[in-house]
Amino acid sequence: PVLSTTAPMIRVENLVKLYGQKRAVDDITFDVGAGEIFGLLGHNGAGKTTTIRMLTGRTRPTSGRASIAGHDVVSDLTAVKPIINLVFEDQNLYDRMSGRENLTFFADLYDMPRSRVDELLEAVNLVDAAKQKVKAYSTGMKQRLLIARSLINEPRLLFLDEPTRGLDPTSARDIRQIVSDLSDRGTTVFLTTHYMDEADELCDRVAFLSQGKIVAL
């Protein structure tokens, strides 16, 4: 793919990740523009999550390079971390804390005002459930709380790793609406999904990943 001439939010050039002899990500190149919803589609094991792990600094590329807002994700990770956040594939919340307590804990970690917690509970429609322990939440409610948590630091770039996987249609629709609203407010969203209809509804562009390679963009 031809790289854009303007400064992108994400720039990936010839990125490779090897695990032993397995090429989990195999020489991929693409840009993501600021404010764009960019979808990465592919089968299980295609390399989607590995790509996110490299872009968020959780694993080092074997070769190639990637940058976010002009900062290299390996050599300048300390500049990258404050401007990104991530919703994992796993719902890693504190079940014995309430929804409000989960968000307050992370607001304190990010040194954000606690008023941010109320804003986010309202944004994801969890005000009425804020005092409930998270272990009583439905899967869809947990996913909305995860998205709220990922927005604590007002990230310019949000990574969503299969955010509607396993959700009922109503909950999935709620999540897609939140993602759309984020994009409308200028947040760049990098989304992995299995669902063609979801990508069609949300994404400005999509890349198709197969066996670690981008086969279409």
Tab-separated table of N, CA, C and O in Angstrom, residues 86-158:
chain	number	residue	atom	x	y	z
A	86	LEU	N	-6.608	1.007	25.301
A	86	LEU	CA	-6.883	-0.281	24.682
A	86	LEU	C	-7.992	-1.005	25.425
A	86	LEU	O	-8.014	-1.012	26.654
A	87	VAL	N	-8.918	-1.584	24.674
A	87	VAL	CA	-9.885	-2.531	25.230
A	87	VAL	C	-9.462	-3.911	24.784
A	87	VAL	O	-9.475	-4.227	23.594
A	88	PHE	N	-9.040	-4.740	25.758
A	88	PHE	CA	-8.551	-6.083	25.463
A	88	PHE	C	-9.693	-6.983	25.013
A	88	PHE	O	-10.870	-6.698	25.232
A	89	GLU	N	-9.314	-8.112	24.428
A	89	GLU	CA	-10.291	-9.145	24.084
A	89	GLU	C	-10.893	-9.741	25.359
A	89	GLU	O	-12.062	-10.099	25.394
A	90	ASP	N	-10.105	-9.832	26.439
A	90	ASP	CA	-10.586	-10.375	27.712
A	90	ASP	C	-11.141	-9.248	28.581
A	90	ASP	O	-10.592	-8.145	28.606
A	91	GLN	N	-12.224	-9.558	29.298
A	91	GLN	CA	-12.869	-8.546	30.144
A	91	GLN	C	-12.175	-8.518	31.515
A	91	GLN	O	-12.660	-9.093	32.489
A	92	ASN	N	-11.041	-7.830	31.582
A	92	ASN	CA	-10.207	-7.849	32.784
A	92	ASN	C	-10.582	-6.708	33.736
A	92	ASN	O	-9.852	-5.745	33.913
A	93	LEU	N	-11.743	-6.851	34.366
A	93	LEU	CA	-12.230	-5.881	35.343
A	93	LEU	C	-12.104	-6.448	36.750
A	93	LEU	O	-11.906	-7.650	36.939
A	94	TYR	N	-12.224	-5.583	37.741
A	94	TYR	CA	-12.209	-6.015	39.139
A	94	TYR	C	-13.641	-6.331	39.569
A	94	TYR	O	-14.431	-5.428	39.864
A	95	ASP	N	-13.972	-7.623	39.604
A	95	ASP	CA	-15.353	-8.065	39.803
A	95	ASP	C	-15.920	-7.692	41.170
A	95	ASP	O	-17.126	-7.501	41.306
A	96	ARG	N	-15.062	-7.617	42.190
A	96	ARG	CA	-15.570	-7.358	43.531
A	96	ARG	C	-15.670	-5.863	43.851
A	96	ARG	O	-16.091	-5.485	44.944
A	97	MET	N	-15.306	-5.041	42.874
A	97	MET	CA	-15.494	-3.595	42.994
A	97	MET	C	-16.701	-3.181	42.165
A	97	MET	O	-17.106	-3.882	41.235
A	98	SER	N	-17.292	-2.062	42.508
A	98	SER	CA	-18.416	-1.538	41.722
A	98	SER	C	-17.892	-0.938	40.424
A	98	SER	O	-16.685	-0.728	40.245
A	99	GLY	N	-18.826	-0.644	39.521
A	99	GLY	CA	-18.439	0.024	38.282
A	99	GLY	C	-17.759	1.344	38.552
A	99	GLY	O	-16.722	1.669	37.957
A	100	ARG	N	-18.334	2.128	39.472
A	100	ARG	CA	-17.738	3.418	39.822
A	100	ARG	C	-16.341	3.245	40.415
A	100	ARG	O	-15.412	3.984	40.081
A	101	GLU	N	-16.175	2.245	41.279
A	101	GLU	CA	-14.874	2.027	41.913
A	101	GLU	C	-13.816	1.611	40.891
A	101	GLU	O	-12.653	2.033	40.977
A	102	ASN	N	-14.209	0.790	39.912
A	102	ASN	CA	-13.279	0.432	38.839
A	102	ASN	C	-12.777	1.680	38.117
A	102	ASN	O	-11.573	1.837	37.901
A	103	LEU	N	-13.687	2.560	37.751
A	103	LEU	CA	-13.295	3.752	37.007
A	103	LEU	C	-12.508	4.725	37.873
A	103	LEU	O	-11.546	5.353	37.406
A	104	THR	N	-12.899	4.852	39.147
A	104	THR	CA	-12.198	5.767	40.049
A	104	THR	C	-10.755	5.329	40.248
A	104	THR	O	-9.822	6.148	40.270
A	105	PHE	N	-10.559	4.017	40.381
A	105	PHE	CA	-9.208	3.468	40.550
A	105	PHE	C	-8.317	3.873	39.382
A	105	PHE	O	-7.180	4.324	39.559
A	106	PHE	N	-8.850	3.747	38.155
A	106	PHE	CA	-8.034	4.074	36.982
A	106	PHE	C	-7.906	5.573	36.777
A	106	PHE	O	-6.882	6.050	36.281
A	107	ALA	N	-8.908	6.345	37.187
A	107	ALA	CA	-8.778	7.806	37.132
A	107	ALA	C	-7.628	8.262	38.027
A	107	ALA	O	-6.832	9.129	37.645
A	108	ASP	N	-7.516	7.642	39.204
A	108	ASP	CA	-6.414	7.983	40.111
A	108	ASP	C	-5.064	7.578	39.521
A	108	ASP	O	-4.077	8.325	39.624
A	109	LEU	N	-5.010	6.393	38.890
A	109	LEU	CA	-3.759	5.946	38.269
A	109	LEU	C	-3.302	6.913	37.178
A	109	LEU	O	-2.103	7.172	37.019
A	110	TYR	N	-4.254	7.425	36.408
A	110	TYR	CA	-3.935	8.344	35.314
A	110	TYR	C	-3.874	9.798	35.771
A	110	TYR	O	-3.668	10.700	34.963
A	111	ASP	N	-4.100	10.023	37.086
A	111	ASP	CA	-4.094	11.377	37.631
A	111	ASP	C	-5.125	12.259	36.933
A	111	ASP	O	-4.873	13.425	36.626
A	112	MET	N	-6.299	11.682	36.674
A	112	MET	CA	-7.413	12.413	36.077
A	112	MET	C	-8.399	12.801	37.181
A	112	MET	O	-8.514	12.103	38.194
A	113	PRO	N	-9.129	13.900	36.997
A	113	PRO	CA	-10.105	14.300	38.016
A	113	PRO	C	-11.225	13.265	38.131
A	113	PRO	O	-11.620	12.648	37.139
A	114	ARG	N	-11.733	13.079	39.352
A	114	ARG	CA	-12.781	12.071	39.552
A	114	ARG	C	-14.092	12.456	38.877
A	114	ARG	O	-14.958	11.601	38.672
A	115	SER	N	-14.239	13.719	38.506
A	115	SER	CA	-15.418	14.124	37.735
A	115	SER	C	-15.470	13.396	36.392
A	115	SER	O	-16.549	13.225	35.807
A	116	ARG	N	-14.318	12.954	35.923
A	116	ARG	CA	-14.254	12.205	34.652
A	116	ARG	C	-15.047	10.902	34.765
A	116	ARG	O	-15.629	10.435	33.781
A	117	VAL	N	-15.082	10.314	35.965
A	117	VAL	CA	-15.810	9.061	36.179
A	117	VAL	C	-17.293	9.259	35.892
A	117	VAL	O	-17.917	8.444	35.200
A	118	ASP	N	-17.877	10.333	36.401
A	118	ASP	CA	-19.304	10.592	36.180
A	118	ASP	C	-19.604	10.830	34.702
A	118	ASP	O	-20.612	10.349	34.175
A	119	GLU	N	-18.719	11.551	34.035
A	119	GLU	CA	-18.898	11.795	32.594
A	119	GLU	C	-18.949	10.482	31.824
A	119	GLU	O	-19.802	10.285	30.944
A	120	LEU	N	-18.037	9.575	32.168
A	120	LEU	CA	-17.927	8.331	31.416
A	120	LEU	C	-19.058	7.366	31.742
A	120	LEU	O	-19.552	6.669	30.844
A	121	LEU	N	-19.484	7.306	33.003
A	121	LEU	CA	-20.633	6.464	33.352
A	121	LEU	C	-21.858	6.889	32.554
A	121	LEU	O	-22.630	6.050	32.084
A	122	GLU	N	-22.017	8.194	32.395
A	122	GLU	CA	-23.143	8.695	31.602
A	122	GLU	C	-22.963	8.369	30.124
A	122	GLU	O	-23.915	7.959	29.446
A	123	ALA	N	-21.729	8.495	29.641
A	123	ALA	CA	-21.463	8.272	28.214
A	123	ALA	C	-21.765	6.840	27.796
A	123	ALA	O	-22.191	6.594	26.665
A	124	VAL	N	-21.550	5.877	28.713
A	124	VAL	CA	-21.791	4.467	28.375
A	124	VAL	C	-23.077	3.932	29.017
A	124	VAL	O	-23.308	2.720	29.038
A	125	ASN	N	-23.888	4.853	29.526
A	125	ASN	CA	-25.214	4.507	30.062
A	125	ASN	C	-25.139	3.487	31.207
A	125	ASN	O	-25.860	2.499	31.237
A	126	LEU	N	-24.258	3.767	32.184
A	126	LEU	CA	-24.124	2.892	33.349
A	126	LEU	C	-24.342	3.631	34.671
A	126	LEU	O	-23.986	3.125	35.736
A	127	VAL	N	-24.943	4.801	34.606
A	127	VAL	CA	-25.154	5.587	35.831
A	127	VAL	C	-25.971	4.798	36.852
A	127	VAL	O	-25.630	4.743	38.041
A	128	ASP	N	-27.049	4.154	36.389
A	128	ASP	CA	-27.939	3.431	37.318
A	128	ASP	C	-27.266	2.208	37.934
A	128	ASP	O	-27.653	1.757	39.020
A	129	ALA	N	-26.258	1.663	37.247
A	129	ALA	CA	-25.571	0.463	37.742
A	129	ALA	C	-24.224	0.782	38.383
A	129	ALA	O	-23.470	-0.130	38.737
A	130	ALA	N	-23.925	2.065	38.575
A	130	ALA	CA	-22.593	2.476	39.004
A	130	ALA	C	-22.198	1.891	40.355
A	130	ALA	O	-21.022	1.612	40.599
A	131	LYS	N	-23.174	1.684	41.256
A	131	LYS	CA	-22.851	1.209	42.609
A	131	LYS	C	-22.875	-0.316	42.721
A	131	LYS	O	-22.494	-0.878	43.754
A	132	GLN	N	-23.322	-0.991	41.673
A	132	GLN	CA	-23.361	-2.457	41.691
A	132	GLN	C	-21.954	-3.037	41.531
A	132	GLN	O	-21.118	-2.489	40.817
A	133	LYS	N	-21.716	-4.179	42.183
A	133	LYS	CA	-20.462	-4.889	41.954
A	133	LYS	C	-20.432	-5.404	40.506
A	133	LYS	O	-21.445	-5.855	39.976
A	134	VAL	N	-19.259	-5.355	39.904
A	134	VAL	CA	-19.130	-5.708	38.494
A	134	VAL	C	-19.472	-7.183	38.258
A	134	VAL	O	-19.931	-7.547	37.169
A	135	LYS	N	-19.287	-8.042	39.272
A	135	LYS	CA	-19.616	-9.458	39.081
A	135	LYS	C	-21.104	-9.668	38.790
A	135	LYS	O	-21.486	-10.709	38.248
A	136	ALA	N	-21.946	-8.678	39.096
A	136	ALA	CA	-23.373	-8.761	38.800
A	136	ALA	C	-23.720	-8.185	37.425
A	136	ALA	O	-24.871	-8.260	37.001
A	137	TYR	N	-22.733	-7.628	36.729
A	137	TYR	CA	-22.983	-7.022	35.419
A	137	TYR	C	-23.155	-8.103	34.352
A	137	TYR	O	-22.522	-9.167	34.411
A	138	SER	N	-23.965	-7.807	33.350
A	138	SER	CA	-24.037	-8.650	32.157
A	138	SER	C	-22.766	-8.463	31.334
A	138	SER	O	-21.985	-7.523	31.559
A	139	THR	N	-22.557	-9.349	30.362
A	139	THR	CA	-21.378	-9.233	29.491
A	139	THR	C	-21.366	-7.904	28.759
A	139	THR	O	-20.324	-7.253	28.630
A	140	GLY	N	-22.538	-7.475	28.302
A	140	GLY	CA	-22.619	-6.201	27.590
A	140	GLY	C	-22.299	-5.016	28.481
A	140	GLY	O	-21.631	-4.062	28.058
A	141	MET	N	-22.768	-5.058	29.730
A	141	MET	CA	-22.460	-3.983	30.680
A	141	MET	C	-20.967	-3.933	30.980
A	141	MET	O	-20.375	-2.855	31.059
A	142	LYS	N	-20.360	-5.109	31.131
A	142	LYS	CA	-18.914	-5.152	31.373
A	142	LYS	C	-18.147	-4.543	30.195
A	142	LYS	O	-17.167	-3.819	30.384
A	143	GLN	N	-18.616	-4.823	28.996
A	143	GLN	CA	-17.914	-4.294	27.828
A	143	GLN	C	-18.044	-2.766	27.765
A	143	GLN	O	-17.088	-2.074	27.421
A	144	ARG	N	-19.213	-2.251	28.123
A	144	ARG	CA	-19.366	-0.791	28.157
A	144	ARG	C	-18.471	-0.170	29.231
A	144	ARG	O	-17.901	0.904	29.032
A	145	LEU	N	-18.337	-0.866	30.371
A	145	LEU	CA	-17.459	-0.366	31.431
A	145	LEU	C	-15.999	-0.383	30.981
A	145	LEU	O	-15.227	0.540	31.282
A	146	LEU	N	-15.605	-1.433	30.250
A	146	LEU	CA	-14.247	-1.492	29.714
A	146	LEU	C	-13.968	-0.316	28.780
A	146	LEU	O	-12.880	0.273	28.811
A	147	ILE	N	-14.934	0.013	27.952
A	147	ILE	CA	-14.749	1.148	27.048
A	147	ILE	C	-14.643	2.446	27.847
A	147	ILE	O	-13.782	3.289	27.578
A	148	ALA	N	-15.501	2.591	28.867
A	148	ALA	CA	-15.410	3.779	29.727
A	148	ALA	C	-14.020	3.866	30.361
A	148	ALA	O	-13.403	4.942	30.391
A	149	ARG	N	-13.519	2.727	30.860
A	149	ARG	CA	-12.194	2.718	31.484
A	149	ARG	C	-11.114	3.134	30.489
A	149	ARG	O	-10.176	3.854	30.827
A	150	SER	N	-11.248	2.690	29.250
A	150	SER	CA	-10.234	2.999	28.238
A	150	SER	C	-10.240	4.469	27.832
A	150	SER	O	-9.292	4.951	27.219
A	151	LEU	N	-11.311	5.181	28.186
A	151	LEU	CA	-11.422	6.597	27.821
A	151	LEU	C	-11.017	7.531	28.954
A	151	LEU	O	-11.065	8.753	28.800
A	152	ILE	N	-10.621	6.959	30.084
A	152	ILE	CA	-10.269	7.753	31.270
A	152	ILE	C	-9.256	8.843	30.932
A	152	ILE	O	-9.378	9.985	31.363
A	153	ASN	N	-8.233	8.493	30.164
A	153	ASN	CA	-7.149	9.435	29.880
A	153	ASN	C	-7.381	10.252	28.613
A	153	ASN	O	-6.451	10.881	28.107
A	154	GLU	N	-8.627	10.252	28.111
A	154	GLU	CA	-8.978	11.001	26.900
A	154	GLU	C	-7.999	10.701	25.761
A	154	GLU	O	-7.362	11.601	25.204
A	155	PRO	N	-7.886	9.421	25.386
A	155	PRO	CA	-6.885	9.043	24.376
A	155	PRO	C	-7.210	9.614	23.001
A	155	PRO	O	-8.378	9.727	22.617
A	156	ARG	N	-6.168	9.948	22.272
A	156	ARG	CA	-6.353	10.364	20.881
A	156	ARG	C	-6.555	9.154	19.981
A	156	ARG	O	-7.116	9.263	18.885
A	157	LEU	N	-6.082	7.999	20.440
A	157	LEU	CA	-6.167	6.757	19.667
A	157	LEU	C	-6.631	5.635	20.583
A	157	LEU	O	-6.025	5.392	21.627
A	158	LEU	N	-7.705	4.953	20.174
A	158	LEU	CA	-8.254	3.861	20.968
A	158	LEU	C	-8.193	2.566	20.161
A	158	LEU	O	-8.663	2.508	19.023
